[in-house]
Coordinates of C-alpha atoms in Angstrom, one line a residue:
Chain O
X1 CA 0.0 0.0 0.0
X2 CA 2.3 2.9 -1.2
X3 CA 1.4 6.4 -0.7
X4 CA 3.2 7.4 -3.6
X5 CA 3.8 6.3 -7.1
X6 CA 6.6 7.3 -9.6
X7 CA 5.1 10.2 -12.4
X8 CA 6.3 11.8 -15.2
X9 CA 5.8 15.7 -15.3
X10 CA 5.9 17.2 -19.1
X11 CA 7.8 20.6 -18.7
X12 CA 7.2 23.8 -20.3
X13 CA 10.5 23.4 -22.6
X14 CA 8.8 20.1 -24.0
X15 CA 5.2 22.7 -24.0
X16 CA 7.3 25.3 -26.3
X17 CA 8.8 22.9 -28.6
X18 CA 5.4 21.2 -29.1
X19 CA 4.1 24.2 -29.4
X20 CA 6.6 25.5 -32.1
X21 CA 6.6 22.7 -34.5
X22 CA 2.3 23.1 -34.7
X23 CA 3.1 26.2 -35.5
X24 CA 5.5 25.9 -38.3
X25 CA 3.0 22.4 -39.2
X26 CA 0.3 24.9 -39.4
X27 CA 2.0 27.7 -41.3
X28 CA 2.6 24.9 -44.1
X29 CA -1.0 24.0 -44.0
X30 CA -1.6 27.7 -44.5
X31 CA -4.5 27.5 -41.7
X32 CA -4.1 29.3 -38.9
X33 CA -4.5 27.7 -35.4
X34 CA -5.5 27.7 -31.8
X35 CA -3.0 25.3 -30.1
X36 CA -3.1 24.5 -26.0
X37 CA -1.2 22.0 -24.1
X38 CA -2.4 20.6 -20.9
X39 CA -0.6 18.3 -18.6
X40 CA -1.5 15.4 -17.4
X41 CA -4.0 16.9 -15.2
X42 CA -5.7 18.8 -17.5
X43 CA -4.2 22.5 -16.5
X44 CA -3.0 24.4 -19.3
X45 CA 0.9 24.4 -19.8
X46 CA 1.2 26.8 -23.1
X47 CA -1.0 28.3 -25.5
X48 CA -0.8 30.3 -28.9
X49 CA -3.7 31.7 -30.6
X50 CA -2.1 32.6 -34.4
X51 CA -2.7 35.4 -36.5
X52 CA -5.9 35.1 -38.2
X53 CA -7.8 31.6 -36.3
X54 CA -10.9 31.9 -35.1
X55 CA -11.5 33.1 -31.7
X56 CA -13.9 30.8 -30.5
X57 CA -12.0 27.8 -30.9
X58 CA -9.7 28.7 -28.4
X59 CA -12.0 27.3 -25.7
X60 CA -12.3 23.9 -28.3
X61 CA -8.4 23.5 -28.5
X62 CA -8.5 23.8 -24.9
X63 CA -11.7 20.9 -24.2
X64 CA -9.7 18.8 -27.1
X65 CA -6.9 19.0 -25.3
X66 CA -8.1 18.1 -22.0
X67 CA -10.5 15.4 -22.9
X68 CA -6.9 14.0 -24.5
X69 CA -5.4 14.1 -21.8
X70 CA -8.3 12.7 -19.6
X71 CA -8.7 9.9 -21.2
X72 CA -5.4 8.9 -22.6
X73 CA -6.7 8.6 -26.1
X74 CA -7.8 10.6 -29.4
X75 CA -10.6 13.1 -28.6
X76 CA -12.8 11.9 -31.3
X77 CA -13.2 8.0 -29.5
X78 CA -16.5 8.4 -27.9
X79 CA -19.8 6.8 -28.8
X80 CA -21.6 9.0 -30.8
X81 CA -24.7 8.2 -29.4
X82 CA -23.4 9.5 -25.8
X83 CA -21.3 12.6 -27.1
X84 CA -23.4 15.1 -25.8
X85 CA -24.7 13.6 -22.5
X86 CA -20.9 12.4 -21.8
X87 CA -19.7 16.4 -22.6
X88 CA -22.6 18.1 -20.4
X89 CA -22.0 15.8 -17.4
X90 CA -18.3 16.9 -17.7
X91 CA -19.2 20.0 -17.5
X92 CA -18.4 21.0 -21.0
X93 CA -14.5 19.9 -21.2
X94 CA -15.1 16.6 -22.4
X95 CA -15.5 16.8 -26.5
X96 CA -15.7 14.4 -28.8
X97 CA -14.6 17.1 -32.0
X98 CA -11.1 15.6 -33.6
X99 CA -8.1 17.3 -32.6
X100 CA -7.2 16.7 -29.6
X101 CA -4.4 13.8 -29.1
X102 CA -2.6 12.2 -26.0
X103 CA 0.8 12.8 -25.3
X104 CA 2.6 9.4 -24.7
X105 CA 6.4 9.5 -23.6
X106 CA 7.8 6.3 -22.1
X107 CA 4.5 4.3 -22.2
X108 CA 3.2 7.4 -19.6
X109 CA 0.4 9.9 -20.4
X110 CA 2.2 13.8 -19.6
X111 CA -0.5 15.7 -21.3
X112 CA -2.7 16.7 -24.0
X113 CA -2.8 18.8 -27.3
X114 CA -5.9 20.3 -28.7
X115 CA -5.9 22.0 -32.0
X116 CA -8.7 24.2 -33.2
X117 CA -9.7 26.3 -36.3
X118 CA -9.0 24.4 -39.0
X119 CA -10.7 21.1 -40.8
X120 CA -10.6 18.1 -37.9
X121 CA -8.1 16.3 -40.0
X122 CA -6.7 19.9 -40.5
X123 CA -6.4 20.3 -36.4
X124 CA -5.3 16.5 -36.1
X125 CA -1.9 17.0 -38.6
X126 CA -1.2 19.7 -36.5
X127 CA -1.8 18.3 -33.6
X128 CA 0.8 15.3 -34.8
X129 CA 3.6 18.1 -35.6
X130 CA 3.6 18.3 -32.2
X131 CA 3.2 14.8 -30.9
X132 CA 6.3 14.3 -33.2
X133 CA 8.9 17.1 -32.1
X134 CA 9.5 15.5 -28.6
X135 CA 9.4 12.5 -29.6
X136 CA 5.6 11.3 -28.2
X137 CA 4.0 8.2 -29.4
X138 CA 1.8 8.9 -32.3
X139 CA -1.6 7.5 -31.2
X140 CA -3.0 7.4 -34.8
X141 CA -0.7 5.0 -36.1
Chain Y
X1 CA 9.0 38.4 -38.3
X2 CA 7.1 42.0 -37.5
X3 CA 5.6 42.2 -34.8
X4 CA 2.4 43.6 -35.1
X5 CA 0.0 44.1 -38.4
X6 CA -2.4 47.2 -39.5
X7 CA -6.0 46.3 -38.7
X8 CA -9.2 47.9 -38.9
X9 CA -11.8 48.6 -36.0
X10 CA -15.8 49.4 -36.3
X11 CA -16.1 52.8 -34.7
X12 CA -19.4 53.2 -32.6
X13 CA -20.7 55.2 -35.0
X14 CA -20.6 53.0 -37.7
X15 CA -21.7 49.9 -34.8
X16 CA -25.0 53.0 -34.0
X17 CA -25.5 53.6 -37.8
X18 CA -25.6 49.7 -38.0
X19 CA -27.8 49.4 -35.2
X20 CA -30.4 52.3 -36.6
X21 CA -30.7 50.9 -39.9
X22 CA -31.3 47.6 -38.0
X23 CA -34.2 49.2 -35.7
X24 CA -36.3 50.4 -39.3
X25 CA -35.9 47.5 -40.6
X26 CA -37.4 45.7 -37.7
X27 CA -40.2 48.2 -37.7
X28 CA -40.9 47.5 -41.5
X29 CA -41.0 44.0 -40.3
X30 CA -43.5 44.9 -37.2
X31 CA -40.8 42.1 -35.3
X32 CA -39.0 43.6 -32.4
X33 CA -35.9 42.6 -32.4
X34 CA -32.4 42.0 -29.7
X35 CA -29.8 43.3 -32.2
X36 CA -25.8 42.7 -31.0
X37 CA -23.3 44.4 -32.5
X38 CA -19.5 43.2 -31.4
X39 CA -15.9 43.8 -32.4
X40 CA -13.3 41.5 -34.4
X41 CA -12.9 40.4 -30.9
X42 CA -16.1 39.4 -29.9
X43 CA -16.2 42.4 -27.5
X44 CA -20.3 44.3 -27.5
X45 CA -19.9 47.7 -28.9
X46 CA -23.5 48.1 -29.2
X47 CA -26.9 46.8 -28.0
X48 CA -31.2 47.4 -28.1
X49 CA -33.7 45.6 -26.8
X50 CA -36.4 46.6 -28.7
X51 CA -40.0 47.3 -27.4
X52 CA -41.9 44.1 -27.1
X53 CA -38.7 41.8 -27.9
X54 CA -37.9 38.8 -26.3
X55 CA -35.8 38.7 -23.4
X56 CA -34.1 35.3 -23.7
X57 CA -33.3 36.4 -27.1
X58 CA -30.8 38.9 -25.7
X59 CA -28.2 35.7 -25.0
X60 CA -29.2 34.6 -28.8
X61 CA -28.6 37.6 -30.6
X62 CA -24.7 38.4 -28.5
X63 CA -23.9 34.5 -29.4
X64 CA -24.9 34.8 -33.1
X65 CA -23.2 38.1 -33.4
X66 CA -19.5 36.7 -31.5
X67 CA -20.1 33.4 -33.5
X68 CA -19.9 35.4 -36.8
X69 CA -17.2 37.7 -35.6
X70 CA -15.0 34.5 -34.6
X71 CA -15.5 32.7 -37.8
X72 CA -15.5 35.1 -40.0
X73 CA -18.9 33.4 -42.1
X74 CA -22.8 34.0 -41.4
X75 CA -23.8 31.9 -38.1
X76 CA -25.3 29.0 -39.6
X77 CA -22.7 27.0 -41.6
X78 CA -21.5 24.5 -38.7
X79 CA -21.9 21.0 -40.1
X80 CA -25.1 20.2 -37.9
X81 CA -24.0 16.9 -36.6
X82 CA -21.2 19.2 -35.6
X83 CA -23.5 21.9 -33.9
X84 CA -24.0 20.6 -30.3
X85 CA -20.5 19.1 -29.3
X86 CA -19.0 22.6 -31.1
X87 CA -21.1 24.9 -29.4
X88 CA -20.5 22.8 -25.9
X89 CA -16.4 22.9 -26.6
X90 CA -16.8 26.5 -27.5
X91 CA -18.5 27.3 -23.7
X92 CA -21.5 27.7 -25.4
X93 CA -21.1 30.7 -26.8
X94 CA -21.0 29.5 -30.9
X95 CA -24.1 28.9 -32.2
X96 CA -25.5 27.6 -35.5
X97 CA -28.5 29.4 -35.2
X98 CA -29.7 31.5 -38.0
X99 CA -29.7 36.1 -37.3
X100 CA -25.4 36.5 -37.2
X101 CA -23.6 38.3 -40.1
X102 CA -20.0 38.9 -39.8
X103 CA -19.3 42.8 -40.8
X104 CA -17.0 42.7 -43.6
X105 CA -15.3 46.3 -44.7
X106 CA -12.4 46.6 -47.3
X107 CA -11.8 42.7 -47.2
X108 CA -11.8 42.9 -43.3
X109 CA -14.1 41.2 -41.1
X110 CA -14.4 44.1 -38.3
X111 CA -17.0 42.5 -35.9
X112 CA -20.4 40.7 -36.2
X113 CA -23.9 41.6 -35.9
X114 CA -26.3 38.8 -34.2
X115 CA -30.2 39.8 -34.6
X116 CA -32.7 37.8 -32.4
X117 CA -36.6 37.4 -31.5
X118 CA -37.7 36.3 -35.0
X119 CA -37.8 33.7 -37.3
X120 CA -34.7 32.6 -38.6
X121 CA -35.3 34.3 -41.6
X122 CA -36.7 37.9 -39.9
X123 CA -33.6 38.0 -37.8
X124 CA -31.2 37.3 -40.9
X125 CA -33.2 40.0 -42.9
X126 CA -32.8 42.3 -39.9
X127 CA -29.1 41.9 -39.6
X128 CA -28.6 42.8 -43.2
X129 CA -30.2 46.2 -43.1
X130 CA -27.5 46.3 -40.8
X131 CA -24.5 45.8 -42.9
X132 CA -26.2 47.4 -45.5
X133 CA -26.0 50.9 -43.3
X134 CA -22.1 51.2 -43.9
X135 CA -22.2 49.5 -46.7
X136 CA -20.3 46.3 -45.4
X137 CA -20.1 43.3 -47.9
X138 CA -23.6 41.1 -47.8
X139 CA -21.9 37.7 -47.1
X140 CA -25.2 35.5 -48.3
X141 CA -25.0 37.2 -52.0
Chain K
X1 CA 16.3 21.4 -22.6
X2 CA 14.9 18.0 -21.4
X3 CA 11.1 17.4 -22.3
X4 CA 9.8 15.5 -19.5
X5 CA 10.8 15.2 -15.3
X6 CA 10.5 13.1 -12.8
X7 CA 7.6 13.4 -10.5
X8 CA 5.6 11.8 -7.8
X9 CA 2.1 11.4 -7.2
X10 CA 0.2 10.8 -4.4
X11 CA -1.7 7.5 -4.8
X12 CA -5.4 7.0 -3.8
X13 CA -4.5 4.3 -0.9
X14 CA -2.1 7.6 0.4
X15 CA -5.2 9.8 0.0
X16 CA -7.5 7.2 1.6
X17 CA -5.1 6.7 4.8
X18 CA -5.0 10.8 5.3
X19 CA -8.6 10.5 5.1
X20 CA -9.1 8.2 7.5
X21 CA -6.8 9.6 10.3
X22 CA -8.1 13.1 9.4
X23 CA -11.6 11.5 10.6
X24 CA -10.1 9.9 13.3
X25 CA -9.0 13.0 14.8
X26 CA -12.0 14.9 14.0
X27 CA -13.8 12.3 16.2
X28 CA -11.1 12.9 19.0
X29 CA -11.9 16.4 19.1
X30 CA -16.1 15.7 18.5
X31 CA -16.0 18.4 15.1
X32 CA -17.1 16.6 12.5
X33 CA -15.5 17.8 9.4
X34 CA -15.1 18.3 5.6
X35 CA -12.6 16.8 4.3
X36 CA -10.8 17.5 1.0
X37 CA -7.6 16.0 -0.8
X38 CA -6.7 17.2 -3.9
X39 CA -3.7 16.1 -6.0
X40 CA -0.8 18.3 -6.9
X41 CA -2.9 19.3 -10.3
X42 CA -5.6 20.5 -7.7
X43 CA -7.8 17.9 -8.7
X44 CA -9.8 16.2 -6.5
X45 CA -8.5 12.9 -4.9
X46 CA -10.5 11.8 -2.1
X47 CA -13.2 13.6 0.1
X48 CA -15.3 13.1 3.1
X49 CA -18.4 15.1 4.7
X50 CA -18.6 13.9 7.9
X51 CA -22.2 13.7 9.7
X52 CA -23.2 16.7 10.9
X53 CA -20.0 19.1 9.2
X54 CA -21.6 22.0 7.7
X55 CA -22.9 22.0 4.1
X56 CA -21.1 24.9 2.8
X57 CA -17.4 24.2 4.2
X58 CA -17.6 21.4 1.8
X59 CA -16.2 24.3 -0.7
X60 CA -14.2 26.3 1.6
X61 CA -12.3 22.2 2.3
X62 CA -11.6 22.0 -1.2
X63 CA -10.7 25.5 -1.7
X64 CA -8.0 25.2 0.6
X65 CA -6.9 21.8 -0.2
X66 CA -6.2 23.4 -3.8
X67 CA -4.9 26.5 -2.2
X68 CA -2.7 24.5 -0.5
X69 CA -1.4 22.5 -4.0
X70 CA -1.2 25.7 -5.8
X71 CA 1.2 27.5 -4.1
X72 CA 3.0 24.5 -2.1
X73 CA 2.8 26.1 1.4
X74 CA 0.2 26.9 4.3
X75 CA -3.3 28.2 3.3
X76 CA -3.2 31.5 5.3
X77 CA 0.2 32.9 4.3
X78 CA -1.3 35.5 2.2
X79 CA -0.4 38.9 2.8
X80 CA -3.8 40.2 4.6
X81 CA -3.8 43.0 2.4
X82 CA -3.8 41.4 -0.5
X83 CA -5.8 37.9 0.3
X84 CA -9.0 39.5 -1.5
X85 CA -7.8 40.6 -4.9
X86 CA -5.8 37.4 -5.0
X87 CA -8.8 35.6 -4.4
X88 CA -11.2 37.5 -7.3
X89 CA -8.3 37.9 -9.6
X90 CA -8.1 33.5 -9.0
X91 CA -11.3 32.5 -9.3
X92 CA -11.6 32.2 -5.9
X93 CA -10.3 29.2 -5.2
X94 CA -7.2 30.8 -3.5
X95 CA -7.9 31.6 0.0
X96 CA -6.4 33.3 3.2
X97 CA -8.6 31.1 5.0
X98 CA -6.7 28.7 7.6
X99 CA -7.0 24.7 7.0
X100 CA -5.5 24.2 4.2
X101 CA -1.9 22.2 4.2
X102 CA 0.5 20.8 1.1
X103 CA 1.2 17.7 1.4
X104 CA 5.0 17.3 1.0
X105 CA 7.0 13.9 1.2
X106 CA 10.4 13.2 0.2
X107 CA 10.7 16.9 -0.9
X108 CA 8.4 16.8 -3.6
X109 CA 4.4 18.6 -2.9
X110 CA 2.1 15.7 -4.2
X111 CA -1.3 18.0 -3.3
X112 CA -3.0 19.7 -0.5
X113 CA -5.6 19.1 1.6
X114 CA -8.1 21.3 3.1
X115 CA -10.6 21.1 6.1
X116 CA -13.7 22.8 7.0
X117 CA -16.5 22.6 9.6
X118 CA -14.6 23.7 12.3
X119 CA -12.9 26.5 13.9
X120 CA -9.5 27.3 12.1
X121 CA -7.4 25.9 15.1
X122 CA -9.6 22.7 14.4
X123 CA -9.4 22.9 10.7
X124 CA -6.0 22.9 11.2
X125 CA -5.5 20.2 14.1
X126 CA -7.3 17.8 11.5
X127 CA -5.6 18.4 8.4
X128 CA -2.2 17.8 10.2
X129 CA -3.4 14.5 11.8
X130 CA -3.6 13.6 8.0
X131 CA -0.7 14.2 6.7
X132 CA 1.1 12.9 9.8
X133 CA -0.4 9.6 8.9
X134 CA 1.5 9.1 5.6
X135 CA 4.8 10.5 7.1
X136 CA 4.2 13.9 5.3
X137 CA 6.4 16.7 6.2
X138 CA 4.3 18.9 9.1
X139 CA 5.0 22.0 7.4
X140 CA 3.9 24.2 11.0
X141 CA 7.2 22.9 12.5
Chain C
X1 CA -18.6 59.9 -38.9
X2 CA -16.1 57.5 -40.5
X3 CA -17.0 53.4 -39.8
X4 CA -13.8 52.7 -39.2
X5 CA -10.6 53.5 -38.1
X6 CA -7.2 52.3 -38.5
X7 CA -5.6 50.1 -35.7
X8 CA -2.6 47.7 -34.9
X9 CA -2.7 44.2 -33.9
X10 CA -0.2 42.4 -32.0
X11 CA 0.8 39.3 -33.8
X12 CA 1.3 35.9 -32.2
X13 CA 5.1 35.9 -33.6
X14 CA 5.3 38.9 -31.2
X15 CA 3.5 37.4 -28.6
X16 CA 5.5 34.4 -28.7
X17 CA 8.7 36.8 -28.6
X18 CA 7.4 38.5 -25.7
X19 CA 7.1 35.2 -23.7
X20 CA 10.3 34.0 -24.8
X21 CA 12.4 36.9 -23.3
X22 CA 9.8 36.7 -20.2
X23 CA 10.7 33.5 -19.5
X24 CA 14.4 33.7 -20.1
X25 CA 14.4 36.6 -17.1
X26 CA 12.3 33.9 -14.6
X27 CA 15.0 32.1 -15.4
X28 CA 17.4 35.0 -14.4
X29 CA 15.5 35.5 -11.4
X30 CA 15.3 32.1 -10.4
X31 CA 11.6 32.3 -9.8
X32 CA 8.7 30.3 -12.3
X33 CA 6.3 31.6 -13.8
X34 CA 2.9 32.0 -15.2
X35 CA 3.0 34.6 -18.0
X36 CA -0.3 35.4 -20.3
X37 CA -0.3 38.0 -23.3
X38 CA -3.5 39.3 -24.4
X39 CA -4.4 41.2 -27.3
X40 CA -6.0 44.4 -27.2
X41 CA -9.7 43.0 -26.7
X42 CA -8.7 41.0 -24.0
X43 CA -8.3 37.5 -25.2
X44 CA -5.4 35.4 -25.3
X45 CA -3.0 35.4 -28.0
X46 CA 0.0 33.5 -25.7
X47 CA 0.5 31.7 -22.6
X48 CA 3.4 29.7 -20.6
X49 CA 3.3 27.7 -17.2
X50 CA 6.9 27.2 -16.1
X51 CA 8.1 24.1 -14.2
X52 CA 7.4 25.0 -10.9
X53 CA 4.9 28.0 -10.9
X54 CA 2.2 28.3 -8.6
X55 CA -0.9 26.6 -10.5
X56 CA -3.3 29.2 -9.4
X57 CA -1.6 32.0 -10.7
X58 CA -2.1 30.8 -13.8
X59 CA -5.4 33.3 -13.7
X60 CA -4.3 36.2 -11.8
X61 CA -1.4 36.4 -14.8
X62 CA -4.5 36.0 -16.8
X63 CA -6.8 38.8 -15.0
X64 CA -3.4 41.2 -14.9
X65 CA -3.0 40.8 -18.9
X66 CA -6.4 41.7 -19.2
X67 CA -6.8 44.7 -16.8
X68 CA -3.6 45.9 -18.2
X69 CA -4.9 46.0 -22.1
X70 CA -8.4 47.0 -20.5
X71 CA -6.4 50.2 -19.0
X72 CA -3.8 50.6 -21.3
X73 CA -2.0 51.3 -18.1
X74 CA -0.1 48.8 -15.6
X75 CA -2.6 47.1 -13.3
X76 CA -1.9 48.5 -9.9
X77 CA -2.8 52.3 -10.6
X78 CA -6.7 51.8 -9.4
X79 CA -7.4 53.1 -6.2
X80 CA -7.2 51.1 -3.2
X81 CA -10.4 52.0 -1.5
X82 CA -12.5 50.9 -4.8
X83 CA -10.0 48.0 -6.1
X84 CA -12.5 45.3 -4.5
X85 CA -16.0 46.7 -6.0
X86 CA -14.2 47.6 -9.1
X87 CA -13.1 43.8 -9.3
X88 CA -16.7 42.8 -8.7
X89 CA -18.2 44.9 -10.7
X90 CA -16.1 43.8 -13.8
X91 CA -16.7 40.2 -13.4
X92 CA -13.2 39.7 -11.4
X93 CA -11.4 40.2 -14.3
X94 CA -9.9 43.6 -13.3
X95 CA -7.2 43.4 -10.9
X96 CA -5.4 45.9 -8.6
X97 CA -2.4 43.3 -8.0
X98 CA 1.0 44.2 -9.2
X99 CA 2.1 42.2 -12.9
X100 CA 0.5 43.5 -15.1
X101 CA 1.4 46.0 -18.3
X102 CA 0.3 47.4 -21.3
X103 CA 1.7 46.5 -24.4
X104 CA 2.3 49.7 -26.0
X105 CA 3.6 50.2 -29.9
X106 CA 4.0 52.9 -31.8
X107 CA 1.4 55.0 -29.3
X108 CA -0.9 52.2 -29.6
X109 CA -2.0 49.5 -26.5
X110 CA -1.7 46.7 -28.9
X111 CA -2.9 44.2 -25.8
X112 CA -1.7 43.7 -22.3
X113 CA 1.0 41.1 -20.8
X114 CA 0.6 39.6 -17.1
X115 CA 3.1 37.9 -14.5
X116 CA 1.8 35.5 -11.7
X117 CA 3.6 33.4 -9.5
X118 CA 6.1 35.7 -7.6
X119 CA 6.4 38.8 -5.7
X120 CA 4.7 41.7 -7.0
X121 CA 8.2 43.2 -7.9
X122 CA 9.4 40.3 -9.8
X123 CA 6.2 40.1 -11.6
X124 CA 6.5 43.4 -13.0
X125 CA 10.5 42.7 -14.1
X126 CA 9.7 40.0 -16.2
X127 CA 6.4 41.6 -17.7
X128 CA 8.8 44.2 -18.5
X129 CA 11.4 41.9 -19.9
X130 CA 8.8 40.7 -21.9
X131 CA 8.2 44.4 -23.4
X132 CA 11.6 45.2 -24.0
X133 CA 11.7 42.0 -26.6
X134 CA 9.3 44.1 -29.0
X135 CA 10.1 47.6 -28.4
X136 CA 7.3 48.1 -26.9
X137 CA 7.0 51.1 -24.8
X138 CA 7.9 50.6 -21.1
X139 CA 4.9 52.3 -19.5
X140 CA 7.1 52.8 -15.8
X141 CA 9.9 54.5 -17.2

């Protein structure tokens, strides 16, 4: 019965460079973005809002990114048919909108990335870009 | 790598001309009307509650207008099976209700204008005497 | 410029076993309380309203738990002066209010936790019973 | 009674310059932080947690950003003897707390930058830090 249990913190350097490489992922996509980055329990680590995305969706980047981080998976991996009841009894957080992803280092959930203004797969590729520049698991494959 | 970029705010007056044009149209009509005019930012710059209008509406007509400011587009082009799990994300705030115009001036989308107590199609009408005042691009032509 | 770091959590058998003592010396002193144990994310980890603790301190518990998480020391180290614009400019989760205590072994602050139904000196008494039953550091000596 | 006028927005590559030199002078300091930029309408164009900042500060930066681009002046100039109705009356939003400044370019408050998670002095050195990045104005000199 241990009081404690080893953890695995995501830091704001690994934040940044997630953060950078969804930017430059997004500039190639020529779709501006709203990207947040939780940790692992679900309080936000770094945000950018770029030039030109649409307002609003920083408050979905931030619920894909949590629900990602909540559940260790994809954000679009709920049951249709419970989508909405699951999101109001949440309180809102929990979406099931692609583009938000997990982010897995060492077999250990740190975190979440939500992406939000472009196309789903559009938010997702971004998403990825940063998944892939520390190194995180890629959930999708 | 500049830091910041010219932009182009809706003065009050042009939000007031907007807002009076909005009024007779309404009166044409014979449908009072809640008329919300925000900035790019989703920010009120001007409000009326018409005579006989319905309260509730009030809340309508401020998340139609931020919901075209924010996307740029009129306020009812969400995918609908979209609608509900966006809008929840979003903090409830985007809306695929019909009644929101964004307010489009020398290519620029400078705020929106959200119109509600109606029908769908009364509100929409209403908000486009609106944009017609300062002669702001019709989006549905 | 590593991307993760080690961390520690507190485990839900640790959370359980402050829980328990906490009650135990709530009993000793014939207060019953509100008991709140939030992890180092300020999310809730284990709670208990004891029969008879008042409604209401279920909120102040947990906002001192969190309190307590946040900013890794004492709940009522605030400057007086400044304890109500921190609160409002927080949320108001952050509070001056006493009973609230981190929860600090081997160095590391794995959460807080936060009492309420009693007086503060009773608040207080019970939150340190629980951390003294996981071996946490008692961070009033 | 033009519609429009000209303005200046801050863009996120500024933002994003603003917290980088912020967050090199925590480091300086040797005290995490939470730092939020905001544009001029209040909403967030940037944000960073550092390792080790205190989690609830991560909305009193935010409420200081805001206040700051709300005043176009540095958030601890209201006075004392209305700071608490003031904050209530805005929605808690507005802040009288030290940390947060203006973002002023070219005579312009292009948006507002706040510092939570140390003392009110150090708060204010690495919002300026973060001004100094973009040539922005430094609104205490």
């Amino acid at each position: 019965m241990p009081f404690t249990r080893p953890a695995l913190k995501l830091t704001h350097e690994g934040a940044l460079a997630m953060l950078a490489a969804a930017i430059a992922r997004a500039n190639e996509l020529g779709v501006p973005q709203n990207i947040a980055i939780v940790d692992e329990g679900g309080n936000l680590l770094a945000f950018v809002r770029m030039d030109g995305a649409k307002l609003l969706s920083r408050e979905t980047s931030l619920s894909k990114a949590i629900t990602a981080a909540s559940h260790r998976q994809p954000s679009a991996r709920l049951n249709p048919a419970d989508e909405i009841k699951l999101s109001l009894a949440a309180g809102q957080r929990l979406t099931n909108l692609e583009g938000g992803l997990p982010i897995l280092l060492d077999g250990v959930c740190v975190g979440g990335i939500g992406v939000g203004s472009g196309t789903g797969a559009q938010d997702v590729d971004v998403a990825r870009a940063g998944l892939a520049a520390i190194g995180a698991r890629d959930p999708l494959l």
